[in-house]
Amino acid sequence: MNRINQKLQEDKKLLSIYFTAGFPKLNDTVTIIQELEKNGVDMIEIGLPFSDPLADGPTIQESSTIAIENGMTTSLLFEQLKDIRKSVQIPLIIMGYFNPMMQFGIEQFCQKCAEVGIDGLIIPDLPLYVYETEYKAIFEKYHLKNIFLISPQTSVERIQQIDAISDSFIYMVSSAAVTGSQSGFGSEQMEYFKRISNLSLKNPQIVGFGIKDEESFQQATQHQKGAIIGSAFINFLKENPISDILKFINKIK
């Protein structure tokens, strides 16, 4: 069974952390992953830096820019991760935009993911129809879960289409804003979380965008399986050494 599916079966609310590969320093990637697992994180999203990250707020955009300036590339990321499964057991997901993956070659990219032990991909700009008609078979060949995003604006019909084609979890964007722009959750968002829960989808949902502390984590996981923290963790890495990651995690759960 895929590591993501195993983790989703655990009787707990899941904490997933996003960080940008190659940030703050080029060779920090593996150390950050190891520290996150050691300190109780359930899943990790490894951001593949891209020069035009449309869905990302200023914090993650800046980390992407710095990572690229540091020399991070798709090939280098796979080189950094080649031995990651000797020390890390939790699910690892690459989150990135479709352009760098196409430049690398979709099948080659998926093959490298399988070789290093990546469990899934989150590609915000890969349309559902294009995935289903052109790439689904390749993803399945390499046992990669493709994780789609929904937002408060996503229609019930589309949510059900995404649920039907998915086989792990659905990334539930908390609002239509870019990442890092939220400050807690209001009644409208809490109603959205409840509304999606009431659809009784076959795939659990994990909430992203706007989670940064214990309060927002608890709000996001009241009706959903887990929550993803990105911008708040990137900001932490800007100000603190990797060895202090436990302090960050302790503020969440």
CSV table of C-alpha atoms in Angstrom, one decimal:
chain,number,residue,atom,x,y,z
A,1,MET,CA,0.0,0.0,0.0
A,2,ASN,CA,1.2,3.5,-0.8
A,3,ARG,CA,2.6,5.3,2.3
A,4,ILE,CA,0.0,8.1,1.9
A,5,ASN,CA,-2.9,5.7,2.1
A,6,GLN,CA,-1.3,4.0,5.1
A,7,LYS,CA,-0.9,7.3,6.9
A,8,LEU,CA,-4.5,8.3,6.2
A,9,GLN,CA,-5.7,5.1,7.9
A,10,GLU,CA,-4.2,6.2,11.2
A,11,ASP,CA,-6.6,7.3,13.9
A,12,LYS,CA,-5.3,10.9,14.3
A,13,LYS,CA,-5.4,14.3,12.7
A,14,LEU,CA,-2.5,14.6,10.3
A,15,LEU,CA,0.1,17.4,10.2
A,16,SER,CA,1.7,17.9,6.8
A,17,ILE,CA,4.5,20.5,6.4
A,18,TYR,CA,5.5,22.1,3.1
A,19,PHE,CA,8.9,23.6,2.5
A,20,THR,CA,10.8,24.7,-0.7
A,21,ALA,CA,13.7,22.4,-1.7
A,22,GLY,CA,17.0,24.2,-1.7
A,23,PHE,CA,15.8,26.8,0.9
A,24,PRO,CA,17.2,28.4,3.0
A,25,LYS,CA,20.4,26.8,1.7
A,26,LEU,CA,20.9,24.6,-1.3
A,27,ASN,CA,21.8,21.4,0.6
A,28,ASP,CA,19.2,21.8,3.5
A,29,THR,CA,16.6,19.6,1.8
A,30,VAL,CA,17.4,16.2,3.4
A,31,THR,CA,18.2,17.7,6.8
A,32,ILE,CA,14.8,19.5,6.9
A,33,ILE,CA,13.0,16.3,5.9
A,34,GLN,CA,14.8,14.2,8.6
A,35,GLU,CA,14.1,16.8,11.3
A,36,LEU,CA,10.4,17.1,10.4
A,37,GLU,CA,10.0,13.3,10.7
A,38,LYS,CA,12.0,13.1,13.9
A,39,ASN,CA,9.7,15.8,15.5
A,40,GLY,CA,6.4,14.1,14.7
A,41,VAL,CA,5.2,15.5,11.3
A,42,ASP,CA,3.0,13.0,9.5
A,43,MET,CA,3.6,14.0,5.8
A,44,ILE,CA,6.0,16.3,4.0
A,45,GLU,CA,5.4,18.3,0.8
A,46,ILE,CA,8.6,19.1,-0.9
A,47,GLY,CA,8.2,22.3,-3.0
A,48,LEU,CA,9.9,22.2,-6.5
A,49,PRO,CA,11.0,25.8,-7.1
A,50,PHE,CA,9.6,27.5,-10.1
A,51,SER,CA,10.1,31.0,-11.4
A,52,ASP,CA,6.3,31.8,-11.9
A,53,PRO,CA,4.4,30.2,-8.9
A,54,LEU,CA,0.9,31.5,-9.5
A,55,ALA,CA,-0.8,30.0,-6.4
A,56,ASP,CA,1.9,31.0,-4.0
A,57,GLY,CA,2.0,34.1,-1.8
A,58,PRO,CA,5.0,36.3,-1.3
A,59,THR,CA,6.7,34.1,1.3
A,60,ILE,CA,6.8,30.9,-0.8
A,61,GLN,CA,7.6,32.9,-3.9
A,62,GLU,CA,10.6,34.4,-2.2
A,63,SER,CA,11.7,31.0,-1.0
A,64,SER,CA,11.4,29.7,-4.6
A,65,THR,CA,13.5,32.6,-5.9
A,66,ILE,CA,16.2,32.1,-3.3
A,67,ALA,CA,16.3,28.3,-4.0
A,68,ILE,CA,16.7,28.9,-7.7
A,69,GLU,CA,19.4,31.4,-7.0
A,70,ASN,CA,21.1,28.9,-4.7
A,71,GLY,CA,21.2,26.5,-7.7
A,72,MET,CA,18.3,24.2,-7.1
A,73,THR,CA,17.1,22.2,-10.1
A,74,THR,CA,14.8,19.2,-10.7
A,75,SER,CA,17.8,17.0,-11.4
A,76,LEU,CA,19.6,18.2,-8.2
A,77,LEU,CA,16.5,17.5,-6.1
A,78,PHE,CA,16.4,13.9,-7.2
A,79,GLU,CA,20.1,13.6,-6.5
A,80,GLN,CA,19.6,15.0,-3.0
A,81,LEU,CA,16.7,12.5,-2.4
A,82,LYS,CA,18.4,9.4,-3.8
A,83,ASP,CA,19.0,7.9,-0.3
A,84,ILE,CA,16.2,9.5,1.6
A,85,ARG,CA,14.3,6.2,2.2
A,86,LYS,CA,17.3,4.9,4.2
A,87,SER,CA,16.4,7.4,6.9
A,88,VAL,CA,12.8,8.5,6.4
A,89,GLN,CA,9.6,6.5,6.5
A,90,ILE,CA,6.7,9.0,6.3
A,91,PRO,CA,5.0,9.9,3.0
A,92,LEU,CA,6.8,12.4,0.8
A,93,ILE,CA,5.0,14.4,-1.8
A,94,ILE,CA,6.4,16.7,-4.4
A,95,MET,CA,4.4,19.9,-4.9
A,96,GLY,CA,5.2,21.9,-8.0
A,97,TYR,CA,4.1,23.4,-11.3
A,98,PHE,CA,3.7,21.4,-14.5
A,99,ASN,CA,6.2,23.3,-16.6
A,100,PRO,CA,9.4,22.0,-14.9
A,101,MET,CA,8.0,18.5,-14.9
A,102,MET,CA,7.3,18.7,-18.7
A,103,GLN,CA,10.8,20.1,-19.3
A,104,PHE,CA,12.2,17.2,-17.4
A,105,GLY,CA,10.0,14.7,-19.3
A,106,ILE,CA,6.8,13.5,-17.6
A,107,GLU,CA,7.6,9.8,-17.6
A,108,GLN,CA,11.2,10.4,-16.7
A,109,PHE,CA,10.0,12.6,-13.8
A,110,CYS,CA,7.6,10.0,-12.6
A,111,GLN,CA,10.3,7.3,-12.9
A,112,LYS,CA,12.7,9.3,-10.8
A,113,CYS,CA,10.0,9.9,-8.2
A,114,ALA,CA,9.5,6.2,-7.9
A,115,GLU,CA,13.2,5.5,-7.7
A,116,VAL,CA,13.8,7.9,-4.8
A,117,GLY,CA,10.6,7.0,-2.9
A,118,ILE,CA,8.2,9.8,-3.6
A,119,ASP,CA,4.6,8.8,-2.9
A,120,GLY,CA,2.5,11.5,-4.6
A,121,LEU,CA,2.4,14.7,-6.6
A,122,ILE,CA,0.5,18.0,-6.2
A,123,ILE,CA,0.4,19.9,-9.4
A,124,PRO,CA,-1.9,23.0,-9.1
A,125,ASP,CA,-1.9,23.8,-12.8
A,126,LEU,CA,-2.5,20.3,-14.2
A,127,PRO,CA,-6.1,20.2,-15.4
A,128,LEU,CA,-8.2,17.3,-14.4
A,129,TYR,CA,-9.1,16.4,-18.0
A,130,VAL,CA,-5.5,16.6,-19.2
A,131,TYR,CA,-4.4,14.4,-16.3
A,132,GLU,CA,-7.1,11.8,-17.0
A,133,THR,CA,-6.6,11.6,-20.7
A,134,GLU,CA,-2.8,12.0,-21.0
A,135,TYR,CA,-1.0,11.2,-17.8
A,136,LYS,CA,-3.0,9.1,-15.4
A,137,ALA,CA,-1.6,5.8,-16.8
A,138,ILE,CA,1.9,7.1,-16.3
A,139,PHE,CA,1.3,8.1,-12.7
A,140,GLU,CA,-0.3,4.8,-12.0
A,141,LYS,CA,2.6,2.9,-13.7
A,142,TYR,CA,5.0,4.4,-11.1
A,143,HIS,CA,2.5,4.1,-8.2
A,144,LEU,CA,2.2,7.9,-7.7
A,145,LYS,CA,-0.9,9.4,-6.2
A,146,ASN,CA,-2.0,12.6,-7.9
A,147,ILE,CA,-3.6,15.0,-5.4
A,148,PHE,CA,-6.0,17.6,-6.7
A,149,LEU,CA,-7.0,20.9,-5.2
A,150,ILE,CA,-10.5,22.2,-4.4
A,151,SER,CA,-11.5,25.6,-3.1
A,152,PRO,CA,-14.7,27.3,-1.8
A,153,GLN,CA,-15.5,28.2,-5.4
A,154,THR,CA,-15.3,24.6,-6.7
A,155,SER,CA,-18.6,23.2,-7.8
A,156,VAL,CA,-20.1,20.1,-6.2
A,157,GLU,CA,-20.0,18.4,-9.6
A,158,ARG,CA,-16.3,19.1,-10.0
A,159,ILE,CA,-15.5,18.0,-6.4
A,160,GLN,CA,-17.3,14.7,-7.1
A,161,GLN,CA,-15.3,14.3,-10.4
A,162,ILE,CA,-12.0,14.9,-8.4
A,163,ASP,CA,-13.2,12.5,-5.7
A,164,ALA,CA,-13.9,9.8,-8.3
A,165,ILE,CA,-10.5,10.0,-9.9
A,166,SER,CA,-8.5,10.4,-6.7
A,167,ASP,CA,-7.1,7.6,-4.6
A,168,SER,CA,-5.5,9.3,-1.5
A,169,PHE,CA,-6.6,12.7,-0.3
A,170,ILE,CA,-8.0,15.9,-1.6
A,171,TYR,CA,-6.1,19.1,-1.0
A,172,MET,CA,-8.7,21.5,0.3
A,173,VAL,CA,-7.7,25.1,-0.2
A,174,SER,CA,-9.2,27.1,2.6
A,175,SER,CA,-9.9,30.2,0.6
A,176,ALA,CA,-9.4,31.8,-2.9
A,177,ALA,CA,-6.5,33.8,-1.6
A,178,VAL,CA,-2.8,32.9,-2.3
A,179,THR,CA,-0.8,31.0,0.3
A,180,GLY,CA,0.3,32.8,3.4
A,181,SER,CA,-2.3,35.5,3.3
A,182,GLN,CA,-4.7,34.1,5.8
A,183,SER,CA,-5.1,35.0,9.5
A,184,GLY,CA,-7.3,32.4,11.2
A,185,PHE,CA,-10.6,31.2,9.9
A,186,GLY,CA,-13.9,33.0,10.0
A,187,SER,CA,-17.4,31.6,10.0
A,188,GLU,CA,-17.6,31.5,6.2
A,189,GLN,CA,-14.6,29.2,6.0
A,190,MET,CA,-15.7,27.0,8.9
A,191,GLU,CA,-19.0,26.6,7.1
A,192,TYR,CA,-17.1,25.6,3.9
A,193,PHE,CA,-15.1,22.9,5.9
A,194,LYS,CA,-18.4,21.5,7.3
A,195,ARG,CA,-20.1,21.6,3.9
A,196,ILE,CA,-17.4,19.6,2.2
A,197,SER,CA,-17.4,17.1,5.1
A,198,ASN,CA,-21.1,16.6,4.6
A,199,LEU,CA,-20.6,15.5,1.0
A,200,SER,CA,-19.2,12.2,2.5
A,201,LEU,CA,-16.5,11.9,-0.2
A,202,LYS,CA,-14.5,8.7,-0.5
A,203,ASN,CA,-11.2,10.5,-0.2
A,204,PRO,CA,-10.4,12.3,3.1
A,205,GLN,CA,-9.5,16.0,2.8
A,206,ILE,CA,-6.5,17.9,4.1
A,207,VAL,CA,-6.7,21.6,4.5
A,208,GLY,CA,-4.1,24.0,3.2
A,209,PHE,CA,-3.6,27.8,3.1
A,210,GLY,CA,-3.8,29.8,6.3
A,211,ILE,CA,-2.7,27.3,9.0
A,212,LYS,CA,0.1,28.6,11.2
A,213,ASP,CA,-0.6,27.8,14.8
A,214,GLU,CA,-2.5,25.5,17.1
A,215,GLU,CA,-5.8,27.4,16.8
A,216,SER,CA,-5.9,27.4,13.0
A,217,PHE,CA,-4.7,23.7,13.0
A,218,GLN,CA,-7.6,22.7,15.3
A,219,GLN,CA,-10.1,24.7,13.2
A,220,ALA,CA,-8.9,23.2,10.0
A,221,THR,CA,-9.1,19.6,11.3
A,222,GLN,CA,-12.4,19.9,13.1
A,223,HIS,CA,-14.2,18.3,10.1
A,224,GLN,CA,-11.2,17.3,7.9
A,225,LYS,CA,-8.4,14.6,8.3
A,226,GLY,CA,-5.5,17.0,8.5
A,227,ALA,CA,-3.9,20.3,7.7
A,228,ILE,CA,-0.9,21.6,5.7
A,229,ILE,CA,1.4,24.3,6.9
A,230,GLY,CA,3.6,26.1,4.4
A,231,SER,CA,4.2,29.8,4.6
A,232,ALA,CA,4.5,29.8,8.4
A,233,PHE,CA,7.2,27.2,8.3
A,234,ILE,CA,9.1,29.0,5.5
A,235,ASN,CA,9.0,32.1,7.7
A,236,PHE,CA,10.3,30.0,10.6
A,237,LEU,CA,13.2,28.7,8.6
A,238,LYS,CA,14.1,32.3,7.6
A,239,GLU,CA,14.6,33.2,11.2
A,240,ASN,CA,15.7,30.0,13.0
A,241,PRO,CA,18.1,27.1,12.6
A,242,ILE,CA,16.9,23.8,11.3
A,243,SER,CA,17.8,22.3,14.7
A,244,ASP,CA,15.0,24.3,16.3
A,245,ILE,CA,12.2,22.7,14.2
A,246,LEU,CA,10.8,21.1,17.3
A,247,LYS,CA,9.9,24.5,18.7
A,248,PHE,CA,7.8,25.2,15.6
A,249,ILE,CA,6.0,21.8,15.7
A,250,ASN,CA,5.3,22.3,19.4
A,251,LYS,CA,3.3,25.4,18.7
A,252,ILE,CA,1.0,23.5,16.3
A,253,LYS,CA,0.1,20.4,18.2
